[in-house]
């Protein structure tokens, strides 16, 4: 709207000259909650508390087997839509699996992606959109499997921002901080998983 | 939106007799309170974080113009566009302009600002089809109702009512069996909405925060609908009010630690999503256009008066959940977009005190809202400040002003006061005739309608003391 | 001279003055027992909340000036009410923001004034209650006392000294009873719902007595209890602490 910007900013400036509110509180260094245990253990506990599941494996070559177990356990197909973010390019997939490297479609069952980082404080995964990680992989399939290295776990959300600021290319279009599967409590405050996004979230956590 | 705040008293009485509403409220009440209490108890640093959060917001508000300009610059650097709107009408016109005149299906994530500007109504007038995608919002859209709670829009609905609603509305999608279990209800909504997600060109979401540092808009959700509403359509439009801006990502992190805990007792919700500009050149999904509509609607005025602290509000809903009046009557009785304590402050400021004269008074000033407000907003003081304004502008009823004047006349004349009250109490005592209480009393029907009035002991303290 | 008696003025509060003088006398007895010299200035009426909470700032300021003047010459001002005392302590100073005469006087009063139980515990130190009441009681936390003045443990620790008295906490004891001054007559139906919830919790606690520190809440609660035909009796905490529960409970007939 023509003039709206100037008028709003002008009104704000006038209002600020008038003062008001409790302005007398100095800004200070914000507090980050102390972790009760080491970051990786804390991460795993919080992740589980958020109704996600986790398999810990010693090394990268063990990842595919862990995924295979997960698929079998939940009677899921070996047709996957996958990202191309680290460490996925290093994985050796079975020849007879059907892998699609593309954004997710409405009827994909399982996606596999990496993550940019993970947050110990809350058990969250942090996903950045990019050519190797279309955001739809995080939301459309019923099962979302994330391959994460233990070294990617940071203590607090602020540590993620520091990594992000240090990264080339600035902010990606989308940053998703994901803590457990999709859920809703809109029917009688009863928590139900799998509202619109994934019904299950599984993390394969690679040591080291 | 339909403004019925003038009818508060009547609506409250209707609500108190609405069996379904009372059942739903009874179910919801304890849950929110207990979950918040547990979450706060589990974070020893809560109070420190609360103080820091308040300082962040105060600092931001004191420099609001600069942070909004920084935010705008960053949005534009990342390829998005910021639109400023002074009024709800301007905001709706802007969004209508972005969508165009051809009728479209428009996805909506939950946004209280869009309720404030009555966006659905405005866009439907232009022939667009609005699809609310948050389950609670979807339910009340089917019921042609409005949210009754800022974070749990359908909290007033029982499961049975939702079952009936789906059974009436979903046969057109071939879903003809009634669904009664929570899981089945959620699944059916998922199924219906999935096709809509995949076939819409426009998606509108709100914003819990705007980050000046990066030009990001942030939504905090559990369902994932707000994400699907912005990554699948071609155009993502964000509706946000100007006080949502915070300086940095770190500042947002501090506020997030309070938001989830205060709202639902969650340390963090399932999804916290930062959206910065449209999709990048090498992205393989995401919107091609990104627009942020910044709404003022009276906030710049609040910034300069005694209501500035209200702009710290992060819309967590804790004040609603802990308000005994809200707990008794639910959100619709308040008659506009924002209910409960925060609504009783905002509504008169946004739609005019004379249109919502009851709201500042419909409160016992018990202070529980302020006690739980993560942003330490002095809600009772603000309600009192609104009462001062009503009194100054003579919006209060002539009867109550008359009674107040008579009482004040006496209260300022101790001798006369003691003579009159001494006599009155002796008369009351006589009238009670040893029963100790009145079941009804002329002029005290407001009291005796629902409780007995204890009779005075007889002589006043003052009268007895003088004789001691 | 630390041995000198504290010079205390009792702010009776209008509801106690009119409806339940026994609470005032109980307060006097407790203060005297705690070693204070108690005066009751004659020129007192009300703290001004009816005007304040109705939005009439001018009348409120008039009454506040009267109260400040009346209580100017005492070491301490004590009231058996968290609500009225909250008014004196928290709100009077805000009535005179730019008034160089009355602002400091309001602040001075705020410094010297106390709610009864907090005065007994915090200023008089651990006094010896030395009374007994074989009964079970539950305590309702009044909102202003709790949230403006931090009154929570003080009455409980004093009641803990009453021989034979069993305290059992009710659910939601910190939730408002629905009195709210003029609120309860302006919005009687909402108030009724709130006081009904409160009464349900009182009855569920199993106690045969409900105690509180504010007569407004107690009139509301006892009125609802009686309307529902409940046998639970309501007393002000001062009456129990002073051993002055020999008269009928609030709202009860003689010999009920
Ligand atoms: S006023 Fe406070 S408690 Fe209420 S919604 Fe806003 S931030 Fe939450």
mmCIF file with all atom_site columns, C-alpha atoms in Angstrom, chain A residues 24-207:
data_model
loop_
_atom_site.group_PDB
_atom_site.id
_atom_site.type_symbol
_atom_site.label_atom_id
_atom_site.label_alt_id
_atom_site.label_comp_id
_atom_site.label_asym_id
_atom_site.label_entity_id
_atom_site.label_seq_id
_atom_site.pdbx_PDB_ins_code
_atom_site.Cartn_x
_atom_site.Cartn_y
_atom_site.Cartn_z
_atom_site.occupancy
_atom_site.B_iso_or_equiv
_atom_site.pdbx_formal_charge
_atom_site.auth_seq_id
_atom_site.auth_comp_id
_atom_site.auth_asym_id
_atom_site.auth_atom_id
_atom_site.pdbx_PDB_model_num
ATOM 1   C CA . UNK A 1 24  ? 14.154  -0.212  32.394 1.00 0.00 ? 24  UNK A CA 1
ATOM 2   C CA . UNK A 1 25  ? 15.350  -3.751  31.911 1.00 0.00 ? 25  UNK A CA 1
ATOM 3   C CA . UNK A 1 26  ? 18.812  -4.130  30.421 1.00 0.00 ? 26  UNK A CA 1
ATOM 4   C CA . UNK A 1 27  ? 19.374  -6.713  27.716 1.00 0.00 ? 27  UNK A CA 1
ATOM 5   C CA . UNK A 1 28  ? 21.706  -9.347  28.906 1.00 0.00 ? 28  UNK A CA 1
ATOM 6   C CA . UNK A 1 29  ? 23.329  -12.573 27.852 1.00 0.00 ? 29  UNK A CA 1
ATOM 7   C CA . UNK A 1 30  ? 20.539  -15.123 27.650 1.00 0.00 ? 30  UNK A CA 1
ATOM 8   C CA . UNK A 1 31  ? 20.778  -18.287 29.679 1.00 0.00 ? 31  UNK A CA 1
ATOM 9   C CA . UNK A 1 32  ? 21.055  -21.689 28.052 1.00 0.00 ? 32  UNK A CA 1
ATOM 10  C CA . UNK A 1 33  ? 19.683  -24.556 30.092 1.00 0.00 ? 33  UNK A CA 1
ATOM 11  C CA . UNK A 1 34  ? 22.412  -26.770 31.540 1.00 0.00 ? 34  UNK A CA 1
ATOM 12  C CA . UNK A 1 35  ? 22.427  -30.295 30.100 1.00 0.00 ? 35  UNK A CA 1
ATOM 13  C CA . UNK A 1 36  ? 22.066  -33.027 32.674 1.00 0.00 ? 36  UNK A CA 1
ATOM 14  C CA . UNK A 1 37  ? 24.221  -35.491 30.767 1.00 0.00 ? 37  UNK A CA 1
ATOM 15  C CA . UNK A 1 38  ? 26.603  -35.649 27.810 1.00 0.00 ? 38  UNK A CA 1
ATOM 16  C CA . UNK A 1 39  ? 25.120  -34.145 24.650 1.00 0.00 ? 39  UNK A CA 1
ATOM 17  C CA . UNK A 1 40  ? 24.683  -37.368 22.664 1.00 0.00 ? 40  UNK A CA 1
ATOM 18  C CA . UNK A 1 41  ? 22.971  -39.244 25.506 1.00 0.00 ? 41  UNK A CA 1
ATOM 19  C CA . UNK A 1 42  ? 20.814  -36.222 26.197 1.00 0.00 ? 42  UNK A CA 1
ATOM 20  C CA . UNK A 1 43  ? 19.914  -36.004 22.526 1.00 0.00 ? 43  UNK A CA 1
ATOM 21  C CA . UNK A 1 44  ? 18.900  -39.654 22.377 1.00 0.00 ? 44  UNK A CA 1
ATOM 22  C CA . UNK A 1 45  ? 16.803  -39.452 25.530 1.00 0.00 ? 45  UNK A CA 1
ATOM 23  C CA . UNK A 1 46  ? 14.982  -36.335 24.393 1.00 0.00 ? 46  UNK A CA 1
ATOM 24  C CA . UNK A 1 47  ? 14.457  -37.759 20.932 1.00 0.00 ? 47  UNK A CA 1
ATOM 25  C CA . UNK A 1 48  ? 12.797  -40.815 22.404 1.00 0.00 ? 48  UNK A CA 1
ATOM 26  C CA . UNK A 1 49  ? 10.749  -38.681 24.752 1.00 0.00 ? 49  UNK A CA 1
ATOM 27  C CA . UNK A 1 50  ? 9.446   -36.930 21.628 1.00 0.00 ? 50  UNK A CA 1
ATOM 28  C CA . UNK A 1 51  ? 8.188   -40.295 20.302 1.00 0.00 ? 51  UNK A CA 1
ATOM 29  C CA . UNK A 1 52  ? 10.952  -40.768 17.736 1.00 0.00 ? 52  UNK A CA 1
ATOM 30  C CA . UNK A 1 53  ? 12.977  -43.991 17.597 1.00 0.00 ? 53  UNK A CA 1
ATOM 31  C CA . UNK A 1 54  ? 16.699  -44.417 17.270 1.00 0.00 ? 54  UNK A CA 1
ATOM 32  C CA . UNK A 1 55  ? 19.182  -47.114 16.310 1.00 0.00 ? 55  UNK A CA 1
ATOM 33  C CA . UNK A 1 56  ? 22.809  -46.563 17.212 1.00 0.00 ? 56  UNK A CA 1
ATOM 34  C CA . UNK A 1 57  ? 25.363  -48.097 14.862 1.00 0.00 ? 57  UNK A CA 1
ATOM 35  C CA . UNK A 1 58  ? 29.157  -48.151 15.163 1.00 0.00 ? 58  UNK A CA 1
ATOM 36  C CA . UNK A 1 59  ? 30.030  -47.065 11.637 1.00 0.00 ? 59  UNK A CA 1
ATOM 37  C CA . UNK A 1 60  ? 28.717  -45.849 8.310  1.00 0.00 ? 60  UNK A CA 1
ATOM 38  C CA . UNK A 1 61  ? 28.713  -49.292 6.613  1.00 0.00 ? 61  UNK A CA 1
ATOM 39  C CA . UNK A 1 62  ? 26.216  -50.456 9.253  1.00 0.00 ? 62  UNK A CA 1
ATOM 40  C CA . UNK A 1 63  ? 23.643  -47.834 8.349  1.00 0.00 ? 63  UNK A CA 1
ATOM 41  C CA . UNK A 1 64  ? 21.945  -49.630 5.481  1.00 0.00 ? 64  UNK A CA 1
ATOM 42  C CA . UNK A 1 65  ? 21.450  -52.750 7.541  1.00 0.00 ? 65  UNK A CA 1
ATOM 43  C CA . UNK A 1 66  ? 19.871  -50.695 10.305 1.00 0.00 ? 66  UNK A CA 1
ATOM 44  C CA . UNK A 1 67  ? 17.534  -49.144 7.748  1.00 0.00 ? 67  UNK A CA 1
ATOM 45  C CA . UNK A 1 68  ? 16.717  -52.599 6.368  1.00 0.00 ? 68  UNK A CA 1
ATOM 46  C CA . UNK A 1 69  ? 15.822  -53.786 9.872  1.00 0.00 ? 69  UNK A CA 1
ATOM 47  C CA . UNK A 1 70  ? 13.608  -50.791 10.412 1.00 0.00 ? 70  UNK A CA 1
ATOM 48  C CA . UNK A 1 71  ? 11.787  -51.304 7.115  1.00 0.00 ? 71  UNK A CA 1
ATOM 49  C CA . UNK A 1 72  ? 11.275  -54.973 7.849  1.00 0.00 ? 72  UNK A CA 1
ATOM 50  C CA . UNK A 1 73  ? 10.092  -54.366 11.382 1.00 0.00 ? 73  UNK A CA 1
ATOM 51  C CA . UNK A 1 74  ? 7.412   -51.962 10.180 1.00 0.00 ? 74  UNK A CA 1
ATOM 52  C CA . UNK A 1 75  ? 6.571   -53.977 7.057  1.00 0.00 ? 75  UNK A CA 1
ATOM 53  C CA . UNK A 1 76  ? 7.650   -51.148 4.814  1.00 0.00 ? 76  UNK A CA 1
ATOM 54  C CA . UNK A 1 77  ? 8.630   -51.414 1.160  1.00 0.00 ? 77  UNK A CA 1
ATOM 55  C CA . UNK A 1 78  ? 12.257  -51.068 0.062  1.00 0.00 ? 78  UNK A CA 1
ATOM 56  C CA . UNK A 1 79  ? 11.219  -48.265 -2.254 1.00 0.00 ? 79  UNK A CA 1
ATOM 57  C CA . UNK A 1 80  ? 12.728  -45.109 -0.832 1.00 0.00 ? 80  UNK A CA 1
ATOM 58  C CA . UNK A 1 81  ? 12.805  -41.494 -1.766 1.00 0.00 ? 81  UNK A CA 1
ATOM 59  C CA . UNK A 1 82  ? 16.146  -40.211 -0.578 1.00 0.00 ? 82  UNK A CA 1
ATOM 60  C CA . UNK A 1 83  ? 18.145  -37.063 -0.206 1.00 0.00 ? 83  UNK A CA 1
ATOM 61  C CA . UNK A 1 84  ? 21.662  -36.569 -1.355 1.00 0.00 ? 84  UNK A CA 1
ATOM 62  C CA . UNK A 1 85  ? 23.047  -34.735 1.634  1.00 0.00 ? 85  UNK A CA 1
ATOM 63  C CA . UNK A 1 86  ? 25.933  -36.137 3.666  1.00 0.00 ? 86  UNK A CA 1
ATOM 64  C CA . UNK A 1 87  ? 26.469  -38.893 4.529  1.00 0.00 ? 87  UNK A CA 1
ATOM 65  C CA . UNK A 1 88  ? 23.952  -40.455 2.144  1.00 0.00 ? 88  UNK A CA 1
ATOM 66  C CA . UNK A 1 89  ? 26.236  -40.436 -0.938 1.00 0.00 ? 89  UNK A CA 1
ATOM 67  C CA . UNK A 1 90  ? 28.635  -42.697 0.954  1.00 0.00 ? 90  UNK A CA 1
ATOM 68  C CA . UNK A 1 91  ? 26.092  -45.425 1.601  1.00 0.00 ? 91  UNK A CA 1
ATOM 69  C CA . UNK A 1 92  ? 26.088  -48.667 -0.415 1.00 0.00 ? 92  UNK A CA 1
ATOM 70  C CA . UNK A 1 93  ? 22.456  -49.528 -1.046 1.00 0.00 ? 93  UNK A CA 1
ATOM 71  C CA . UNK A 1 94  ? 21.286  -53.056 -1.937 1.00 0.00 ? 94  UNK A CA 1
ATOM 72  C CA . UNK A 1 95  ? 20.914  -53.422 -5.680 1.00 0.00 ? 95  UNK A CA 1
ATOM 73  C CA . UNK A 1 96  ? 17.304  -54.550 -5.522 1.00 0.00 ? 96  UNK A CA 1
ATOM 74  C CA . UNK A 1 97  ? 16.033  -51.503 -3.578 1.00 0.00 ? 97  UNK A CA 1
ATOM 75  C CA . UNK A 1 98  ? 14.157  -48.885 -5.481 1.00 0.00 ? 98  UNK A CA 1
ATOM 76  C CA . UNK A 1 99  ? 15.743  -45.510 -4.789 1.00 0.00 ? 99  UNK A CA 1
ATOM 77  C CA . UNK A 1 100 ? 14.421  -42.189 -6.004 1.00 0.00 ? 100 UNK A CA 1
ATOM 78  C CA . UNK A 1 101 ? 16.428  -39.015 -5.567 1.00 0.00 ? 101 UNK A CA 1
ATOM 79  C CA . UNK A 1 102 ? 13.792  -36.307 -5.923 1.00 0.00 ? 102 UNK A CA 1
ATOM 80  C CA . UNK A 1 103 ? 11.375  -34.238 -3.866 1.00 0.00 ? 103 UNK A CA 1
ATOM 81  C CA . UNK A 1 104 ? 8.728   -36.357 -2.174 1.00 0.00 ? 104 UNK A CA 1
ATOM 82  C CA . UNK A 1 105 ? 5.349   -37.071 -3.724 1.00 0.00 ? 105 UNK A CA 1
ATOM 83  C CA . UNK A 1 106 ? 2.070   -37.438 -1.878 1.00 0.00 ? 106 UNK A CA 1
ATOM 84  C CA . UNK A 1 107 ? 2.164   -41.237 -1.933 1.00 0.00 ? 107 UNK A CA 1
ATOM 85  C CA . UNK A 1 108 ? 5.796   -41.927 -0.994 1.00 0.00 ? 108 UNK A CA 1
ATOM 86  C CA . UNK A 1 109 ? 5.988   -44.195 2.039  1.00 0.00 ? 109 UNK A CA 1
ATOM 87  C CA . UNK A 1 110 ? 9.555   -43.782 3.231  1.00 0.00 ? 110 UNK A CA 1
ATOM 88  C CA . UNK A 1 111 ? 12.139  -41.035 2.934  1.00 0.00 ? 111 UNK A CA 1
ATOM 89  C CA . UNK A 1 112 ? 15.769  -41.121 3.999  1.00 0.00 ? 112 UNK A CA 1
ATOM 90  C CA . UNK A 1 113 ? 17.781  -37.945 4.532  1.00 0.00 ? 113 UNK A CA 1
ATOM 91  C CA . UNK A 1 114 ? 20.791  -36.627 6.361  1.00 0.00 ? 114 UNK A CA 1
ATOM 92  C CA . UNK A 1 115 ? 20.650  -33.663 8.705  1.00 0.00 ? 115 UNK A CA 1
ATOM 93  C CA . UNK A 1 116 ? 22.658  -30.493 9.136  1.00 0.00 ? 116 UNK A CA 1
ATOM 94  C CA . UNK A 1 117 ? 22.948  -30.865 12.906 1.00 0.00 ? 117 UNK A CA 1
ATOM 95  C CA . UNK A 1 118 ? 21.089  -32.116 15.949 1.00 0.00 ? 118 UNK A CA 1
ATOM 96  C CA . UNK A 1 119 ? 20.306  -30.391 19.245 1.00 0.00 ? 119 UNK A CA 1
ATOM 97  C CA . UNK A 1 120 ? 20.983  -32.209 22.498 1.00 0.00 ? 120 UNK A CA 1
ATOM 98  C CA . UNK A 1 121 ? 18.877  -29.870 24.643 1.00 0.00 ? 121 UNK A CA 1
ATOM 99  C CA . UNK A 1 122 ? 15.624  -30.778 22.917 1.00 0.00 ? 122 UNK A CA 1
ATOM 100 C CA . UNK A 1 123 ? 16.331  -33.931 20.897 1.00 0.00 ? 123 UNK A CA 1
ATOM 101 C CA . UNK A 1 124 ? 15.808  -32.024 17.670 1.00 0.00 ? 124 UNK A CA 1
ATOM 102 C CA . UNK A 1 125 ? 17.094  -32.566 14.155 1.00 0.00 ? 125 UNK A CA 1
ATOM 103 C CA . UNK A 1 126 ? 17.976  -29.584 12.015 1.00 0.00 ? 126 UNK A CA 1
ATOM 104 C CA . UNK A 1 127 ? 17.373  -29.830 8.276  1.00 0.00 ? 127 UNK A CA 1
ATOM 105 C CA . UNK A 1 128 ? 18.378  -27.253 5.672  1.00 0.00 ? 128 UNK A CA 1
ATOM 106 C CA . UNK A 1 129 ? 16.695  -27.102 2.309  1.00 0.00 ? 129 UNK A CA 1
ATOM 107 C CA . UNK A 1 130 ? 19.036  -27.439 -0.648 1.00 0.00 ? 130 UNK A CA 1
ATOM 108 C CA . UNK A 1 131 ? 19.580  -29.442 -3.825 1.00 0.00 ? 131 UNK A CA 1
ATOM 109 C CA . UNK A 1 132 ? 20.536  -32.493 -1.758 1.00 0.00 ? 132 UNK A CA 1
ATOM 110 C CA . UNK A 1 133 ? 17.670  -32.142 0.668  1.00 0.00 ? 133 UNK A CA 1
ATOM 111 C CA . UNK A 1 134 ? 14.280  -31.090 -0.687 1.00 0.00 ? 134 UNK A CA 1
ATOM 112 C CA . UNK A 1 135 ? 12.106  -30.029 2.253  1.00 0.00 ? 135 UNK A CA 1
ATOM 113 C CA . UNK A 1 136 ? 9.192   -32.194 1.144  1.00 0.00 ? 136 UNK A CA 1
ATOM 114 C CA . UNK A 1 137 ? 11.227  -35.268 2.183  1.00 0.00 ? 137 UNK A CA 1
ATOM 115 C CA . UNK A 1 138 ? 10.741  -34.140 5.783  1.00 0.00 ? 138 UNK A CA 1
ATOM 116 C CA . UNK A 1 139 ? 6.973   -33.902 5.583  1.00 0.00 ? 139 UNK A CA 1
ATOM 117 C CA . UNK A 1 140 ? 5.179   -35.976 2.947  1.00 0.00 ? 140 UNK A CA 1
ATOM 118 C CA . UNK A 1 141 ? 6.233   -39.612 3.536  1.00 0.00 ? 141 UNK A CA 1
ATOM 119 C CA . UNK A 1 142 ? 4.727   -41.610 6.408  1.00 0.00 ? 142 UNK A CA 1
ATOM 120 C CA . UNK A 1 143 ? 8.147   -42.668 7.661  1.00 0.00 ? 143 UNK A CA 1
ATOM 121 C CA . UNK A 1 144 ? 11.131  -40.348 7.765  1.00 0.00 ? 144 UNK A CA 1
ATOM 122 C CA . UNK A 1 145 ? 14.524  -41.948 8.419  1.00 0.00 ? 145 UNK A CA 1
ATOM 123 C CA . UNK A 1 146 ? 17.416  -39.654 9.249  1.00 0.00 ? 146 UNK A CA 1
ATOM 124 C CA . UNK A 1 147 ? 21.078  -40.668 9.160  1.00 0.00 ? 147 UNK A CA 1
ATOM 125 C CA . UNK A 1 148 ? 23.048  -38.642 11.656 1.00 0.00 ? 148 UNK A CA 1
ATOM 126 C CA . UNK A 1 149 ? 26.620  -38.738 12.893 1.00 0.00 ? 149 UNK A CA 1
ATOM 127 C CA . UNK A 1 150 ? 27.080  -38.374 16.633 1.00 0.00 ? 150 UNK A CA 1
ATOM 128 C CA . UNK A 1 151 ? 29.596  -35.615 15.935 1.00 0.00 ? 151 UNK A CA 1
ATOM 129 C CA . UNK A 1 152 ? 26.764  -33.532 14.492 1.00 0.00 ? 152 UNK A CA 1
ATOM 130 C CA . UNK A 1 153 ? 25.048  -33.251 17.866 1.00 0.00 ? 153 UNK A CA 1
ATOM 131 C CA . UNK A 1 154 ? 25.485  -29.808 19.429 1.00 0.00 ? 154 UNK A CA 1
ATOM 132 C CA . UNK A 1 155 ? 24.332  -28.759 22.862 1.00 0.00 ? 155 UNK A CA 1
ATOM 133 C CA . UNK A 1 156 ? 21.906  -25.916 22.152 1.00 0.00 ? 156 UNK A CA 1
ATOM 134 C CA . UNK A 1 157 ? 19.986  -24.299 19.352 1.00 0.00 ? 157 UNK A CA 1
ATOM 135 C CA . UNK A 1 158 ? 22.315  -21.311 19.492 1.00 0.00 ? 158 UNK A CA 1
ATOM 136 C CA . UNK A 1 159 ? 25.185  -23.599 18.479 1.00 0.00 ? 159 UNK A CA 1
ATOM 137 C CA . UNK A 1 160 ? 23.290  -24.412 15.297 1.00 0.00 ? 160 UNK A CA 1
ATOM 138 C CA . UNK A 1 161 ? 22.961  -20.730 14.509 1.00 0.00 ? 161 UNK A CA 1
ATOM 139 C CA . UNK A 1 162 ? 26.711  -20.328 14.921 1.00 0.00 ? 162 UNK A CA 1
ATOM 140 C CA . UNK A 1 163 ? 27.298  -23.166 12.441 1.00 0.00 ? 163 UNK A CA 1
ATOM 141 C CA . UNK A 1 164 ? 24.773  -21.660 10.088 1.00 0.00 ? 164 UNK A CA 1
ATOM 142 C CA . UNK A 1 165 ? 26.399  -18.243 10.214 1.00 0.00 ? 165 UNK A CA 1
ATOM 143 C CA . UNK A 1 166 ? 29.767  -19.785 9.460  1.00 0.00 ? 166 UNK A CA 1
ATOM 144 C CA . UNK A 1 167 ? 28.459  -21.721 6.493  1.00 0.00 ? 167 UNK A CA 1
ATOM 145 C CA . UNK A 1 168 ? 28.839  -20.552 2.874  1.00 0.00 ? 168 UNK A CA 1
ATOM 146 C CA . UNK A 1 169 ? 25.730  -19.374 1.116  1.00 0.00 ? 169 UNK A CA 1
ATOM 147 C CA . UNK A 1 170 ? 23.910  -17.829 4.074  1.00 0.00 ? 170 UNK A CA 1
ATOM 148 C CA . UNK A 1 171 ? 20.413  -18.841 5.111  1.00 0.00 ? 171 UNK A CA 1
ATOM 149 C CA . UNK A 1 172 ? 18.805  -21.578 3.080  1.00 0.00 ? 172 UNK A CA 1
ATOM 150 C CA . UNK A 1 173 ? 15.190  -21.119 2.027  1.00 0.00 ? 173 UNK A CA 1
ATOM 151 C CA . UNK A 1 174 ? 13.981  -23.419 4.801  1.00 0.00 ? 174 UNK A CA 1
ATOM 152 C CA . UNK A 1 175 ? 15.413  -24.470 8.133  1.00 0.00 ? 175 UNK A CA 1
ATOM 153 C CA . UNK A 1 176 ? 13.398  -27.214 9.811  1.00 0.00 ? 176 UNK A CA 1
ATOM 154 C CA . UNK A 1 177 ? 13.936  -27.981 13.457 1.00 0.00 ? 177 UNK A CA 1
ATOM 155 C CA . UNK A 1 178 ? 12.212  -31.310 13.826 1.00 0.00 ? 178 UNK A CA 1
ATOM 156 C CA . UNK A 1 179 ? 11.469  -32.915 17.170 1.00 0.00 ? 179 UNK A CA 1
ATOM 157 C CA . UNK A 1 180 ? 9.645   -36.199 16.792 1.00 0.00 ? 180 UNK A CA 1
ATOM 158 C CA . UNK A 1 181 ? 6.928   -37.124 14.346 1.00 0.00 ? 181 UNK A CA 1
ATOM 159 C CA . UNK A 1 182 ? 3.954   -34.987 13.408 1.00 0.00 ? 182 UNK A CA 1
ATOM 160 C CA . UNK A 1 183 ? 1.271   -34.824 16.086 1.00 0.00 ? 183 UNK A CA 1
ATOM 161 C CA . UNK A 1 184 ? -1.928  -33.074 17.060 1.00 0.00 ? 184 UNK A CA 1
ATOM 162 C CA . UNK A 1 185 ? -3.924  -32.622 20.228 1.00 0.00 ? 185 UNK A CA 1
ATOM 163 C CA . UNK A 1 186 ? -6.814  -30.827 18.575 1.00 0.00 ? 186 UNK A CA 1
ATOM 164 C CA . UNK A 1 187 ? -9.334  -33.554 19.366 1.00 0.00 ? 187 UNK A CA 1
ATOM 165 C CA . UNK A 1 188 ? -10.028 -33.402 23.095 1.00 0.00 ? 188 UNK A CA 1
ATOM 166 C CA . UNK A 1 189 ? -6.397  -32.594 23.914 1.00 0.00 ? 189 UNK A CA 1
ATOM 167 C CA . UNK A 1 190 ? -5.469  -36.196 23.213 1.00 0.00 ? 190 UNK A CA 1
ATOM 168 C CA . UNK A 1 191 ? -2.093  -36.503 21.539 1.00 0.00 ? 191 UNK A CA 1
ATOM 169 C CA . UNK A 1 192 ? -2.256  -38.368 18.257 1.00 0.00 ? 192 UNK A CA 1
ATOM 170 C CA . UNK A 1 193 ? 0.820   -38.906 16.108 1.00 0.00 ? 193 UNK A CA 1
ATOM 171 C CA . UNK A 1 194 ? 0.831   -38.514 12.341 1.00 0.00 ? 194 UNK A CA 1
ATOM 172 C CA . UNK A 1 195 ? -1.382  -35.499 11.805 1.00 0.00 ? 195 UNK A CA 1
ATOM 173 C CA . UNK A 1 196 ? -0.223  -34.230 8.404  1.00 0.00 ? 196 UNK A CA 1
ATOM 174 C CA . UNK A 1 197 ? 3.461   -35.029 8.415  1.00 0.00 ? 197 UNK A CA 1
ATOM 175 C CA . UNK A 1 198 ? 5.328   -38.257 9.157  1.00 0.00 ? 198 UNK A CA 1
ATOM 176 C CA . UNK A 1 199 ? 3.682   -40.799 11.417 1.00 0.00 ? 199 UNK A CA 1
ATOM 177 C CA . UNK A 1 200 ? 7.106   -42.027 12.504 1.00 0.00 ? 200 UNK A CA 1
ATOM 178 C CA . UNK A 1 201 ? 10.550  -40.479 12.757 1.00 0.00 ? 201 UNK A CA 1
ATOM 179 C CA . UNK A 1 202 ? 13.559  -42.771 13.001 1.00 0.00 ? 202 UNK A CA 1
ATOM 180 C CA . UNK A 1 203 ? 17.181  -41.778 13.507 1.00 0.00 ? 203 UNK A CA 1
ATOM 181 C CA . UNK A 1 204 ? 20.151  -43.969 12.626 1.00 0.00 ? 204 UNK A CA 1
ATOM 182 C CA . UNK A 1 205 ? 22.881  -42.535 14.798 1.00 0.00 ? 205 UNK A CA 1
ATOM 183 C CA . UNK A 1 206 ? 26.400  -43.278 13.632 1.00 0.00 ? 206 UNK A CA 1
ATOM 184 C CA . UNK A 1 207 ? 29.033  -43.254 16.366 1.00 0.00 ? 207 UNK A CA 1
#
